[in-house]
PDB file of C-alpha atoms in Angstrom:
ATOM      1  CA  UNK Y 604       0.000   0.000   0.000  1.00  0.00           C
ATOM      2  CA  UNK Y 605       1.308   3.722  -1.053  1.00  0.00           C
ATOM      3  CA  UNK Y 606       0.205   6.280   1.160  1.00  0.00           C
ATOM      4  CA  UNK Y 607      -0.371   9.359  -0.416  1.00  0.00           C
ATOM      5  CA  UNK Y 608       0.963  12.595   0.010  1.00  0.00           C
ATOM      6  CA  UNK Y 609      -0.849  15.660   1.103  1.00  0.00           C
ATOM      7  CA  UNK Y 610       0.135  17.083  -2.331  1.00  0.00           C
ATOM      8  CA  UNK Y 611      -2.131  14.573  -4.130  1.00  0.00           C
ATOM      9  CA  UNK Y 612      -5.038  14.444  -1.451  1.00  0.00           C
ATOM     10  CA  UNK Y 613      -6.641  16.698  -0.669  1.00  0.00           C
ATOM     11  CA  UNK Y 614      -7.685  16.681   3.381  1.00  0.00           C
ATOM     12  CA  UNK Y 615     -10.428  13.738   4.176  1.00  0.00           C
ATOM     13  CA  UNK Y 616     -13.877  15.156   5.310  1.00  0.00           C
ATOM     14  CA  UNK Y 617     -15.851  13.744   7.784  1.00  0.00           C
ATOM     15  CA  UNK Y 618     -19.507  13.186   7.328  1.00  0.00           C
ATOM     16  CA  UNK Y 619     -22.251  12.447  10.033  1.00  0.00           C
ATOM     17  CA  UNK Y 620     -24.868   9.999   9.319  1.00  0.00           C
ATOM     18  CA  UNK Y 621     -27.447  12.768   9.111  1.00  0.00           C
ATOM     19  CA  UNK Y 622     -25.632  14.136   6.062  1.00  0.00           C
ATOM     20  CA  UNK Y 623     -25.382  10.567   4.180  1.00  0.00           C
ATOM     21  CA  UNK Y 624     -27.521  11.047   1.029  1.00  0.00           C
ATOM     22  CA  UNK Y 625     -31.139   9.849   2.145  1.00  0.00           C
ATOM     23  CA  UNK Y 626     -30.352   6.354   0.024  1.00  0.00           C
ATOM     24  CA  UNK Y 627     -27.506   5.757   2.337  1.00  0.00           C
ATOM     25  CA  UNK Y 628     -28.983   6.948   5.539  1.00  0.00           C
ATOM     26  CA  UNK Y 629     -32.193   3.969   5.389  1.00  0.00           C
ATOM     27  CA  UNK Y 630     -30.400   0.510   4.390  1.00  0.00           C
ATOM     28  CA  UNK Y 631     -30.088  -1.933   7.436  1.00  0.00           C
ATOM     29  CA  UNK Y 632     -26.786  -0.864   9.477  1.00  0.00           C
ATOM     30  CA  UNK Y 633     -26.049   2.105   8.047  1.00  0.00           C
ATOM     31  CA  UNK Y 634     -22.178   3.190   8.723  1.00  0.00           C
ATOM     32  CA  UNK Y 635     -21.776   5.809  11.629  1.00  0.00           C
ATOM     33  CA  UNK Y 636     -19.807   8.191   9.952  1.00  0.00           C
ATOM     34  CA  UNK Y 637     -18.063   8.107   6.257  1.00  0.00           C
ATOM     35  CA  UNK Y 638     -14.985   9.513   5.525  1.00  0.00           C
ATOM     36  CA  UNK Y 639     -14.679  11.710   2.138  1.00  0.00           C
ATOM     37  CA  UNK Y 640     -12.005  12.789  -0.373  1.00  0.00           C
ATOM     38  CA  UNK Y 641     -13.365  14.959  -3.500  1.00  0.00           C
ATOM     39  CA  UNK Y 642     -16.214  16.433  -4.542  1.00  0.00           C
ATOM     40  CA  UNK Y 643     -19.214  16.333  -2.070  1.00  0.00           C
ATOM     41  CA  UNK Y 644     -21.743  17.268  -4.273  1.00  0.00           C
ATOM     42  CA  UNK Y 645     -21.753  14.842  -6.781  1.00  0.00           C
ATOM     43  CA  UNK Y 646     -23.747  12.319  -4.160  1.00  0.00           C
ATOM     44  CA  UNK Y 647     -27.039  14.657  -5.180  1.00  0.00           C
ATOM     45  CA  UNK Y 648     -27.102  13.330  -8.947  1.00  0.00           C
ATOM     46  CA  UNK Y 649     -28.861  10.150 -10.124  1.00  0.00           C
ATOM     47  CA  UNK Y 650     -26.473   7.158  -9.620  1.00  0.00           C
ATOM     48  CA  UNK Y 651     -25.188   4.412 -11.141  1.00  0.00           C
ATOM     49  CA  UNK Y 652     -23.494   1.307  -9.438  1.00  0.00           C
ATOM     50  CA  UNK Y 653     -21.361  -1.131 -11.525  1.00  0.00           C
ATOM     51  CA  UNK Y 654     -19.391  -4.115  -9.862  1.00  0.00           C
ATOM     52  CA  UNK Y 655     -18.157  -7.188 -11.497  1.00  0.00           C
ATOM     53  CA  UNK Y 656     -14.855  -9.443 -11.661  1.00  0.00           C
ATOM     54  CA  UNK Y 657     -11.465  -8.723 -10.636  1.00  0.00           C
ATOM     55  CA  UNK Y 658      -9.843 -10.809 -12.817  1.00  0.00           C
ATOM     56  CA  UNK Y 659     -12.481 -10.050 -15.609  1.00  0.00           C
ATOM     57  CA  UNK Y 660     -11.864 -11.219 -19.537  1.00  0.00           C
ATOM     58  CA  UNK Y 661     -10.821  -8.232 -21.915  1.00  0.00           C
ATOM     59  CA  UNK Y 662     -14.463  -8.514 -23.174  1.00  0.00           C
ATOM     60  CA  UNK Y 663     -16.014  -7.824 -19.589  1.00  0.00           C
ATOM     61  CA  UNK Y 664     -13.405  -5.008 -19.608  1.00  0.00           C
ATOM     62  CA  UNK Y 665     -14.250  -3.577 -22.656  1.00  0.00           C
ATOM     63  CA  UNK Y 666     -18.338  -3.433 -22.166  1.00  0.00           C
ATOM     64  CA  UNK Y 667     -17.763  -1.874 -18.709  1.00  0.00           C
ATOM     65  CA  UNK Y 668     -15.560   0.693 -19.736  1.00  0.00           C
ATOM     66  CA  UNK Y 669     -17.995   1.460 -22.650  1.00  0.00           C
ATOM     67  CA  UNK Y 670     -20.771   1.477 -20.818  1.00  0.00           C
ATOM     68  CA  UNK Y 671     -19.480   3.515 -17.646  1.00  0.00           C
ATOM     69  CA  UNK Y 672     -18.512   6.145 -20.419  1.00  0.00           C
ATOM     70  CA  UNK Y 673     -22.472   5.640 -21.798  1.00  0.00           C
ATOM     71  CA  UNK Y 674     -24.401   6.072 -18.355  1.00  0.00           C
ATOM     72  CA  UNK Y 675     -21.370   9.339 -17.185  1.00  0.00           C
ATOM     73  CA  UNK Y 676     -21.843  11.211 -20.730  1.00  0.00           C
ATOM     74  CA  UNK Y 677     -26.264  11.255 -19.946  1.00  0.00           C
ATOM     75  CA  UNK Y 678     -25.305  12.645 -16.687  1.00  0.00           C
ATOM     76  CA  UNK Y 679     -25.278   9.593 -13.928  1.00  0.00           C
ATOM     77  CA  UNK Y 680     -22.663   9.395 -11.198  1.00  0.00           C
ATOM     78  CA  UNK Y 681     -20.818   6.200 -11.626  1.00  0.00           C
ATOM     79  CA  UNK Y 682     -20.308   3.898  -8.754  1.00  0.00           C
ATOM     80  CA  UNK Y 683     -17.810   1.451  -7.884  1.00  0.00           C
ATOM     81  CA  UNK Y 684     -15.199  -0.072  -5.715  1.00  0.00           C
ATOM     82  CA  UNK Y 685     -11.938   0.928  -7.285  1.00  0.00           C
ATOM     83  CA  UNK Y 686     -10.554  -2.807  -6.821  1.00  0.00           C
ATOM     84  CA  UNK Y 687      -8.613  -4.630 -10.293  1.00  0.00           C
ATOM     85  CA  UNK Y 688     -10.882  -5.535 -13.472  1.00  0.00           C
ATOM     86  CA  UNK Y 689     -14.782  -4.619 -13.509  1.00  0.00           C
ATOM     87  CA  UNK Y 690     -14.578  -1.698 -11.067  1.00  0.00           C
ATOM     88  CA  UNK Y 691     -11.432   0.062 -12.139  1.00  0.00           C
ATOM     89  CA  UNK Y 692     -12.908  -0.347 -16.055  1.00  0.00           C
ATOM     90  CA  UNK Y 693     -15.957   1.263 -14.543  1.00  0.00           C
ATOM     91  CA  UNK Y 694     -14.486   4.174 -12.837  1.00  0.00           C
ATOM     92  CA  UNK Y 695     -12.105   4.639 -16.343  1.00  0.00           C
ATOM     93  CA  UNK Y 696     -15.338   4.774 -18.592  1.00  0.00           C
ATOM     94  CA  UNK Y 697     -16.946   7.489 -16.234  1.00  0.00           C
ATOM     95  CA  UNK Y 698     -13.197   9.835 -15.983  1.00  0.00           C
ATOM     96  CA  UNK Y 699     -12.711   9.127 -19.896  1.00  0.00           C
ATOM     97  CA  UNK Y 700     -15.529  11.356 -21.009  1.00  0.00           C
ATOM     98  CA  UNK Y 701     -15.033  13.763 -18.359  1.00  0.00           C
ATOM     99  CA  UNK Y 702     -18.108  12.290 -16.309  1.00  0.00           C
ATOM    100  CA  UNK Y 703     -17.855  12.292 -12.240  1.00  0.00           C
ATOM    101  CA  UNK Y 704     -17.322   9.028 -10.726  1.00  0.00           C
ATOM    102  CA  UNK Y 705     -17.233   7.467  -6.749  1.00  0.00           C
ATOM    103  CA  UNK Y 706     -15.101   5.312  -5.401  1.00  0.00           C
ATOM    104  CA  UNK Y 707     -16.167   3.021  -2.181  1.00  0.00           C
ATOM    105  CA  UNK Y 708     -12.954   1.630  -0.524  1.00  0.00           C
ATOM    106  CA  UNK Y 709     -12.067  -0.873   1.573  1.00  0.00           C
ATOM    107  CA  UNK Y 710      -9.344   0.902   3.860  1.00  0.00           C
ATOM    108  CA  UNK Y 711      -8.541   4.433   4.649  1.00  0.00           C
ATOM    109  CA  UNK Y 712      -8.713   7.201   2.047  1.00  0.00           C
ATOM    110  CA  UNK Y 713      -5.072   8.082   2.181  1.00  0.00           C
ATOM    111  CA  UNK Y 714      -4.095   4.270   1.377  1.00  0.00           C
ATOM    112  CA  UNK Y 715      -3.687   3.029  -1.978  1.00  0.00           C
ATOM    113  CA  UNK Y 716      -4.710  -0.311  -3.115  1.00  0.00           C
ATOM    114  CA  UNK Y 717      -4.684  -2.128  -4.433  1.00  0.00           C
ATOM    115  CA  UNK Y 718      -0.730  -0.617  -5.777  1.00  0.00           C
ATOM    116  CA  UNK Y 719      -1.391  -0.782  -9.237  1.00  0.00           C
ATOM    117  CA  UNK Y 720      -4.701   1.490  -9.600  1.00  0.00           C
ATOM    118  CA  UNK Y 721      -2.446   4.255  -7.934  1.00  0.00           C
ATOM    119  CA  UNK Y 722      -2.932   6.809 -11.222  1.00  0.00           C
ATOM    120  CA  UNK Y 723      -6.536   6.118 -11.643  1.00  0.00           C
ATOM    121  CA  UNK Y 724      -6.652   6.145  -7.161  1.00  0.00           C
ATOM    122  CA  UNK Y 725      -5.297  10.081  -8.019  1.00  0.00           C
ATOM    123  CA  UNK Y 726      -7.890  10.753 -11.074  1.00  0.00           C
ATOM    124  CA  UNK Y 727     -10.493   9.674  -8.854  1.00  0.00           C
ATOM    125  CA  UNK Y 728      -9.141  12.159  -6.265  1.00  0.00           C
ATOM    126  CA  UNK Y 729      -9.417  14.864  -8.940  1.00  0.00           C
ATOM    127  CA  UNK Y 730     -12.065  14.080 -10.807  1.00  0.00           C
ATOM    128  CA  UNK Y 731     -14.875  12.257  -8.030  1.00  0.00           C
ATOM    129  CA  UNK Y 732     -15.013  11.128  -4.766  1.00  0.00           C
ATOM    130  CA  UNK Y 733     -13.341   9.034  -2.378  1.00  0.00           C
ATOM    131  CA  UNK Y 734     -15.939   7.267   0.169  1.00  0.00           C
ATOM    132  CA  UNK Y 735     -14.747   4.926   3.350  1.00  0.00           C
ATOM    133  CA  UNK Y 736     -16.294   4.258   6.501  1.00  0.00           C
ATOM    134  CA  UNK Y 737     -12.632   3.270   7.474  1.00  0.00           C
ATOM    135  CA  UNK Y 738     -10.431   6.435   9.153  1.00  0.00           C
ATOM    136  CA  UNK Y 739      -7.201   7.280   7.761  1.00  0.00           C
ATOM    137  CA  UNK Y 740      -4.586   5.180   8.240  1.00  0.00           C
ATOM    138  CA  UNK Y 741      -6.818   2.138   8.283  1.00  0.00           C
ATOM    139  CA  UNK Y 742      -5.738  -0.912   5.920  1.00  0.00           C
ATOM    140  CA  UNK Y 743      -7.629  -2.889   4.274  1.00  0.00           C
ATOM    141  CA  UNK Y 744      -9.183  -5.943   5.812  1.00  0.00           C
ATOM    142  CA  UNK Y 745     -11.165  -9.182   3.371  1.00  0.00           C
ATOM    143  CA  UNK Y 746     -14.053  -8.655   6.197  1.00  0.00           C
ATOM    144  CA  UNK Y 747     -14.176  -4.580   4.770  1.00  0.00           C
ATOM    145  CA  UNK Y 748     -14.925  -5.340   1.809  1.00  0.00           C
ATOM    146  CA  UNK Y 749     -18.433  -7.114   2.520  1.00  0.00           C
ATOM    147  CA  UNK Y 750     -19.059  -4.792   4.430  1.00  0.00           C
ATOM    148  CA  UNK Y 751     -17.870  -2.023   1.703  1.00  0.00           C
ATOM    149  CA  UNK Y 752     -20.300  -3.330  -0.324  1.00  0.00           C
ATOM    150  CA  UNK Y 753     -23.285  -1.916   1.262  1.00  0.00           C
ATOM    151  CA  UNK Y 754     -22.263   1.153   0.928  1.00  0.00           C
ATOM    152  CA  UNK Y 755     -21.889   1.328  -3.060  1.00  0.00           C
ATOM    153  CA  UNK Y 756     -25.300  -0.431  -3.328  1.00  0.00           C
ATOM    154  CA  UNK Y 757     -26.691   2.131  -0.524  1.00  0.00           C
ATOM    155  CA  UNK Y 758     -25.449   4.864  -2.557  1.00  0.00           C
ATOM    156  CA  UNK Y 759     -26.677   3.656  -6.139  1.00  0.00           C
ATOM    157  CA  UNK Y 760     -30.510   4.051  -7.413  1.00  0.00           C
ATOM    158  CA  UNK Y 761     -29.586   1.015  -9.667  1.00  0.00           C
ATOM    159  CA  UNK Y 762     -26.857  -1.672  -9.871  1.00  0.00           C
ATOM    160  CA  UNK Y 763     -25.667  -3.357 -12.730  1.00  0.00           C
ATOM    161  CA  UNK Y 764     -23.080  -6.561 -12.348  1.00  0.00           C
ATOM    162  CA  UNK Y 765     -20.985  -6.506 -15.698  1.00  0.00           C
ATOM    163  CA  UNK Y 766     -18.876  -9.932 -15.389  1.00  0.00           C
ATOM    164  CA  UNK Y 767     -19.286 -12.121 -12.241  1.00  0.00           C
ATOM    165  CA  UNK Y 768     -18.842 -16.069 -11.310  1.00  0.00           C
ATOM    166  CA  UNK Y 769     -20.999 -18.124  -9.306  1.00  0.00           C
ATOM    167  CA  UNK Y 770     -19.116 -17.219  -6.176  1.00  0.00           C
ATOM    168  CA  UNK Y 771     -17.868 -13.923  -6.937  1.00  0.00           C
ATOM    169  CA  UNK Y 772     -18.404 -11.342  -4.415  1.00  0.00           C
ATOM    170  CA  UNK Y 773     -20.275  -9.209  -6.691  1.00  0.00           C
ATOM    171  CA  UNK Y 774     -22.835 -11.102  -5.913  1.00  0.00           C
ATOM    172  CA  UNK Y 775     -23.275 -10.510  -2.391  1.00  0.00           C
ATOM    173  CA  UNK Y 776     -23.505  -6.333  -3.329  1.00  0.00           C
ATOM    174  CA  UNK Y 777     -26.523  -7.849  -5.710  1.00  0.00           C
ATOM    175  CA  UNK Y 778     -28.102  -9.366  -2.616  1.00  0.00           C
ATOM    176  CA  UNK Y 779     -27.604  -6.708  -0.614  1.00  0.00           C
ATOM    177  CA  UNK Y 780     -28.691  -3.754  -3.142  1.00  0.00           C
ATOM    178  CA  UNK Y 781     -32.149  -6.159  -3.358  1.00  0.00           C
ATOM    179  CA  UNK Y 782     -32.516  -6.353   0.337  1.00  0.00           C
ATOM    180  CA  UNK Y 783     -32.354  -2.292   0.191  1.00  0.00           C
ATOM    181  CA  UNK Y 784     -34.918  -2.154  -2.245  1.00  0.00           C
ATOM    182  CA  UNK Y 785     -32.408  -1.129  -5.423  1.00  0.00           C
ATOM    183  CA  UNK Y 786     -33.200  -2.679  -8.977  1.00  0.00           C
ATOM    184  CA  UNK Y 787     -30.523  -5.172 -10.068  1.00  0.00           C
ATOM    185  CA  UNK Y 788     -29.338  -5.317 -13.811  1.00  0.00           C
ATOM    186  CA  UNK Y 789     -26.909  -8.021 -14.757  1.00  0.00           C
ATOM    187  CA  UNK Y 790     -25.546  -8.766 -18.011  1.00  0.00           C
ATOM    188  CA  UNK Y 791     -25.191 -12.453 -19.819  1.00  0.00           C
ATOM    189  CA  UNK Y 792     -21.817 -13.370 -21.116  1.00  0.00           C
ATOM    190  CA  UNK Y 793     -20.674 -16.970 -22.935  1.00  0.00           C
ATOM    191  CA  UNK Y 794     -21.949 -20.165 -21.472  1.00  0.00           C
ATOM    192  CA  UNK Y 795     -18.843 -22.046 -22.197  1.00  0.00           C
ATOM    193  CA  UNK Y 796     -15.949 -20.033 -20.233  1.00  0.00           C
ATOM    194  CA  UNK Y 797     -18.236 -19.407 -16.971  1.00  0.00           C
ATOM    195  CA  UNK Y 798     -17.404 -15.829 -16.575  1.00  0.00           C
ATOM    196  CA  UNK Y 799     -20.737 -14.782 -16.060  1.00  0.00           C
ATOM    197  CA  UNK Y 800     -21.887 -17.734 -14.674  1.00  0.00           C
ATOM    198  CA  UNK Y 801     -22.847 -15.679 -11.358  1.00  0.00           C
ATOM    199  CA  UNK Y 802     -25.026 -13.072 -13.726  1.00  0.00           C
ATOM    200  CA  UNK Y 803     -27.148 -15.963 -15.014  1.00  0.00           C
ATOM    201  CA  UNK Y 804     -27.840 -16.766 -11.694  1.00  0.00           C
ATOM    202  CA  UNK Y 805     -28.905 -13.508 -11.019  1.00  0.00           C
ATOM    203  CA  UNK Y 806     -30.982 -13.153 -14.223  1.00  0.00           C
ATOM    204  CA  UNK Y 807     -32.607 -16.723 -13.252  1.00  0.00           C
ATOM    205  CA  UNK Y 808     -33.858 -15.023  -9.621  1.00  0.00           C
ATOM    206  CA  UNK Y 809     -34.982 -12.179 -11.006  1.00  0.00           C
ATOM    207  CA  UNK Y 810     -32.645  -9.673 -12.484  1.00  0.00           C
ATOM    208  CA  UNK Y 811     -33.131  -7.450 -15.451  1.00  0.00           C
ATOM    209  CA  UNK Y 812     -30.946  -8.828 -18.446  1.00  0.00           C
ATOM    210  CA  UNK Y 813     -28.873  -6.083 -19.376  1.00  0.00           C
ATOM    211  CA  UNK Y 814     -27.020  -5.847 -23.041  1.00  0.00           C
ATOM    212  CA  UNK Y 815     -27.085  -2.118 -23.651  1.00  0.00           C
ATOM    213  CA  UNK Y 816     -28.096   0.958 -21.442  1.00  0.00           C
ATOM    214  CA  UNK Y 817     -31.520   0.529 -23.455  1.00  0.00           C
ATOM    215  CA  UNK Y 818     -32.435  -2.429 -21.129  1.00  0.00           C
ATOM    216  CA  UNK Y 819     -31.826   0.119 -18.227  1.00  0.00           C
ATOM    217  CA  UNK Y 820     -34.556   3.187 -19.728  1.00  0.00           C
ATOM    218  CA  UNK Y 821     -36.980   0.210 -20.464  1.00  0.00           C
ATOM    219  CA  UNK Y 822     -36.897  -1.202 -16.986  1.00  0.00           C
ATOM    220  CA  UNK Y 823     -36.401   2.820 -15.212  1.00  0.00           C
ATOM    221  CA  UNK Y 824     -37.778   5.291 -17.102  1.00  0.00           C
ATOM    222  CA  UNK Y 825     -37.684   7.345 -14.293  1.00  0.00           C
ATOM    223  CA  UNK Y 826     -34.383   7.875 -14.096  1.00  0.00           C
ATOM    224  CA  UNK Y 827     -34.011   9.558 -17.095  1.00  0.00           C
ATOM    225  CA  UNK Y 828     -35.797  12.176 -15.934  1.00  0.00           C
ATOM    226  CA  UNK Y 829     -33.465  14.326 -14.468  1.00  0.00           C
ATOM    227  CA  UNK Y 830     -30.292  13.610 -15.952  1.00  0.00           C
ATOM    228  CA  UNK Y 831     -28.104  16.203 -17.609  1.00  0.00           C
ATOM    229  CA  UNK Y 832     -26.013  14.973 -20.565  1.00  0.00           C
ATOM    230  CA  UNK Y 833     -22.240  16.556 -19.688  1.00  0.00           C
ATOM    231  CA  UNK Y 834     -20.817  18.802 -22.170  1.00  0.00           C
ATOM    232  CA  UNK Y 835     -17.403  17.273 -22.160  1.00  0.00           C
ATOM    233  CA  UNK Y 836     -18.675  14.252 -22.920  1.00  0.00           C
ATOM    234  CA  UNK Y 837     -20.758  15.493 -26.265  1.00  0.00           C
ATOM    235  CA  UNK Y 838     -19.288  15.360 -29.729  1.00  0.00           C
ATOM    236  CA  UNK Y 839     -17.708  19.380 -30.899  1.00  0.00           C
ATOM    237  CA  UNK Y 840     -17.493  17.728 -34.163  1.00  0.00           C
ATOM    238  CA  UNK Y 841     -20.017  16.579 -36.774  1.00  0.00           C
ATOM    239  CA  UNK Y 842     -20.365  12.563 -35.923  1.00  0.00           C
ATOM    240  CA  UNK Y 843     -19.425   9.771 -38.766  1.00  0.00           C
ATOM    241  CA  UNK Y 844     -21.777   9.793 -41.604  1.00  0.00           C
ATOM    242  CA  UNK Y 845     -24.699   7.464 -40.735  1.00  0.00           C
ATOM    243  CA  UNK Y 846     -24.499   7.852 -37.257  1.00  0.00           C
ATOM    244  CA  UNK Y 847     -26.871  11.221 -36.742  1.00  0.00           C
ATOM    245  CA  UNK Y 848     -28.488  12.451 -39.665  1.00  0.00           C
ATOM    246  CA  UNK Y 849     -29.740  16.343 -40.730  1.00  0.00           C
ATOM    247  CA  UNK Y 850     -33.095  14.448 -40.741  1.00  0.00           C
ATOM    248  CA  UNK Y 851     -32.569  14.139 -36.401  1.00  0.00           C
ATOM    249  CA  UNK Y 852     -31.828  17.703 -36.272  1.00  0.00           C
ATOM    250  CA  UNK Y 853     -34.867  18.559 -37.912  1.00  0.00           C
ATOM    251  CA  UNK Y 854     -37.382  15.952 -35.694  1.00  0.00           C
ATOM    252  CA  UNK Y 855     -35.132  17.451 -32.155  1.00  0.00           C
ATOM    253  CA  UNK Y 856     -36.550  20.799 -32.991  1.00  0.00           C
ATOM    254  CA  UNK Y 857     -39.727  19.884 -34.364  1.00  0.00           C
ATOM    255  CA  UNK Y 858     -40.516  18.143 -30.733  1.00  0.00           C
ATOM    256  CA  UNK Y 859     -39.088  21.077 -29.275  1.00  0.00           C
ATOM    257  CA  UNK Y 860     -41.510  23.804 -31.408  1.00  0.00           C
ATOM    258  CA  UNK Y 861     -44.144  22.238 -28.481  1.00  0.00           C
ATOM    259  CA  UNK Y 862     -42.473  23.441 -25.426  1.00  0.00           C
ATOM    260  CA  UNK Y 863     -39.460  22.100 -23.338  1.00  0.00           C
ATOM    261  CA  UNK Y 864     -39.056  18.664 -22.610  1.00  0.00           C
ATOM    262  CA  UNK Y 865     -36.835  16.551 -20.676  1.00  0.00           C
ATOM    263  CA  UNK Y 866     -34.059  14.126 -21.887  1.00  0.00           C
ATOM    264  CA  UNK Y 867     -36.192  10.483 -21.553  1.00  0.00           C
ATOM    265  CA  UNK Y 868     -39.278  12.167 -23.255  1.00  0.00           C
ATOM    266  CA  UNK Y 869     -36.890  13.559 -25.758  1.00  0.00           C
ATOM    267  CA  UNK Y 870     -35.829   9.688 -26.546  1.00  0.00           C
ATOM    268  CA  UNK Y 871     -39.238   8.009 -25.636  1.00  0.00           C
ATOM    269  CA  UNK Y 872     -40.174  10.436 -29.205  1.00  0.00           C
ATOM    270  CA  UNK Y 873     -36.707  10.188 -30.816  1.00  0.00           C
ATOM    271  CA  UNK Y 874     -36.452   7.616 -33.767  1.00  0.00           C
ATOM    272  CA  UNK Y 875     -32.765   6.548 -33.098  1.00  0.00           C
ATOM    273  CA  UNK Y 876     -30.293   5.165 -30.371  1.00  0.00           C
ATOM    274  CA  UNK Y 877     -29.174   6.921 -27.093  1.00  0.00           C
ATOM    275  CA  UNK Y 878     -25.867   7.534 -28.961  1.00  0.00           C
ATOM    276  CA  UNK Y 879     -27.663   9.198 -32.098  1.00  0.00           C
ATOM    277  CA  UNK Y 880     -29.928  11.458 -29.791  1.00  0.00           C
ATOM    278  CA  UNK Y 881     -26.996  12.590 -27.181  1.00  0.00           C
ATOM    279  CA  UNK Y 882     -25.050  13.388 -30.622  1.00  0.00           C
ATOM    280  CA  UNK Y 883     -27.962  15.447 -32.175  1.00  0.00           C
ATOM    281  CA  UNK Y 884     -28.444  17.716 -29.476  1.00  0.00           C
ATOM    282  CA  UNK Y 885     -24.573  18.376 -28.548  1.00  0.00           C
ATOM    283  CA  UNK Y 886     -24.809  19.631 -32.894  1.00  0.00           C
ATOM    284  CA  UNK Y 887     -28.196  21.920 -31.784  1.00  0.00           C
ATOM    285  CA  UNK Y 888     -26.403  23.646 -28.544  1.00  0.00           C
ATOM    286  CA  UNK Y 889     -23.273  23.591 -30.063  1.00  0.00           C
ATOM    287  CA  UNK Y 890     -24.748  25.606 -33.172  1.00  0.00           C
ATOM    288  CA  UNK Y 891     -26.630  27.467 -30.935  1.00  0.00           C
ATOM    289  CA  UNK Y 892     -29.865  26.170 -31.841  1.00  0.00           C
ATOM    290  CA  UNK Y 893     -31.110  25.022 -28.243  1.00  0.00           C
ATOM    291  CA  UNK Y 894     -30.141  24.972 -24.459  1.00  0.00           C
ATOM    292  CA  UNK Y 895     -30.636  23.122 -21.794  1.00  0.00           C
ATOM    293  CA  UNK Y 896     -31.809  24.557 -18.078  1.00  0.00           C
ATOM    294  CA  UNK Y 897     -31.610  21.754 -15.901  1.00  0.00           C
ATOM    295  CA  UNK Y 898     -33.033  18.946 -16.987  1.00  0.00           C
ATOM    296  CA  UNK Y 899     -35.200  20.391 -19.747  1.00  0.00           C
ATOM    297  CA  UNK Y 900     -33.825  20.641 -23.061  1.00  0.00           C
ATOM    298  CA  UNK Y 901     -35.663  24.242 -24.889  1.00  0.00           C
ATOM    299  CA  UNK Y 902     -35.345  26.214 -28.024  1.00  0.00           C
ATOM    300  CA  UNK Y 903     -32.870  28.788 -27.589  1.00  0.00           C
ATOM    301  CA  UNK Y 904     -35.786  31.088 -28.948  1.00  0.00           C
ATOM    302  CA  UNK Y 905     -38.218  29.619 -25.937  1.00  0.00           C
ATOM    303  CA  UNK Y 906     -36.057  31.073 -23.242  1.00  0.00           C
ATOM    304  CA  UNK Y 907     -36.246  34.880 -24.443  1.00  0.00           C
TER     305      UNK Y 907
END
């Protein structure tokens, strides 16, 4: 373990139980107190948690990275546990598009580990939030991380396991996030190697199959209500031909002409993918053409 210097972190803050987001505050044995590096405030936006693997296949790697980068461009929060393979893909996605991420560890917030996630450990530290019920100083324990686990599923409106086995520990943070009420997305991978053997097992007992972040607005529309696609993450550029046509310009702001409407309406009356629809409107605010006020996307006419 590398303990950081002051110079990297940035002093831990210590919150009370009766400022845990209200999520946090009502799942059976709540922590006392948390301990906090980063940015408070992104706890208040809609959140995503994804867990999965440590020693997950490049493929597992791949689709949680992609999708992190999916869920942090519309605006979620993406949750995780900073440990080797699923989680530290996760937490990349999010940071790669320039979407906020938090990171539920296992020790102290001023130890590193495990060693090797020490760069992404610091991006995190920049760029999210650090969240342990552990004190500084504090190493990590295998009975923390159980126990860690509560905390990313208390945190999370949703929770999606990307690659698991039968006995992976991923799927004690599915049991947990049902037992606190959370929905629990998993997503099928080949029969043959037994990667995802633990998500099938899941999906058999009730999960939502998850393949693409469509599965998650079919099965939570409400979400989608009040997220806020992140300008970093939006195309400056025109998109490849065939991905977002002139034609998707045109239907935006005919939708628009009848008054502001929020993102999941927006795609619940868009004929195209997530992908097509963020793309469209980052080339109508870009171009000046429309704005978005919180969670309603408006003509930039309808605001004068």
């Amino acid at each position: 373990m590398m303990p950081l210097t002051s110079f990297l972190k940035p002093p831990t803050q210590q919150l009370n139980r009766n400022r845990f987001p209200r999520g946090l505050k009502e799942i059976p044995s709540p922590p006392s107190q948390l301990y906090c590096v980063g940015q408070l405030d992104i706890c208040l936006g809609p959140k995503i948690a994804m867990v999965g693997s440590r020693a997950a296949s490049w493929h597992g790697l791949q689709f949680a990275e992609a999708l992190a980068g999916q869920l942090a461009a519309l605006g979620f929060v993406v949750v995780s546990g900073l440990a080797r393979g699923i989680d530290a893909a996760s937490h990349r996605g999010a940071l790669a598009v320039g979407g906020k991420t938090i990171a539920v560890l296992g020790q102290g917030c001023d130890l590193v580990y495990p060693k090797q996630n020490q760069a992404l450990y610091q991006e995190v530290v920049r760029e999210g939030l650090l969240v342990s019920e552990y004190p500084d100083g504090t190493g990590p324990k295998p009975y923390h991380f159980p126990a860690r686990n509560r905390i990313i599923t208390g945190l999370c409106d949703a929770l999606i396991v990307v690659e698991a086995r039968t006995r992976s520990g991923s799927l004690i943070s599915a049991k947990s996030a049902l037992a606190q009420g959370r929905e629990v997305f998993a997503v099928p991978g080949p029969v043959v190697a037994g990667a995802a053997s633990g998500c099938h097992e899941l999906i058999r007992e009730g999960a939502h199959l998850l393949d693409s972040i469509t599965d998650l607005l079919r099965e939570m529309p409400q979400l989608f209500q009040h997220v806020q696609p992140i300008q970093a993450a939006l195309p400056t550029t025109d998109p490849p031909a065939g991905q977002v046509s002139t034609n998707n310009h045109q239907d935006l702001l005919a939708l628009l002409t009848a008054g502001p409407m929020v993102f999941s309406d927006l795609l619940a009356n868009f004929d195209g993918t997530i992908e097509c629809l963020v793309a469209a409107l980052a080339h109508l605010e870009v171009s000046g053409q429309i704005e978005h006020l919180g969670a309603l996307y408006q003509l930039r006419m309808q605001a004068r």
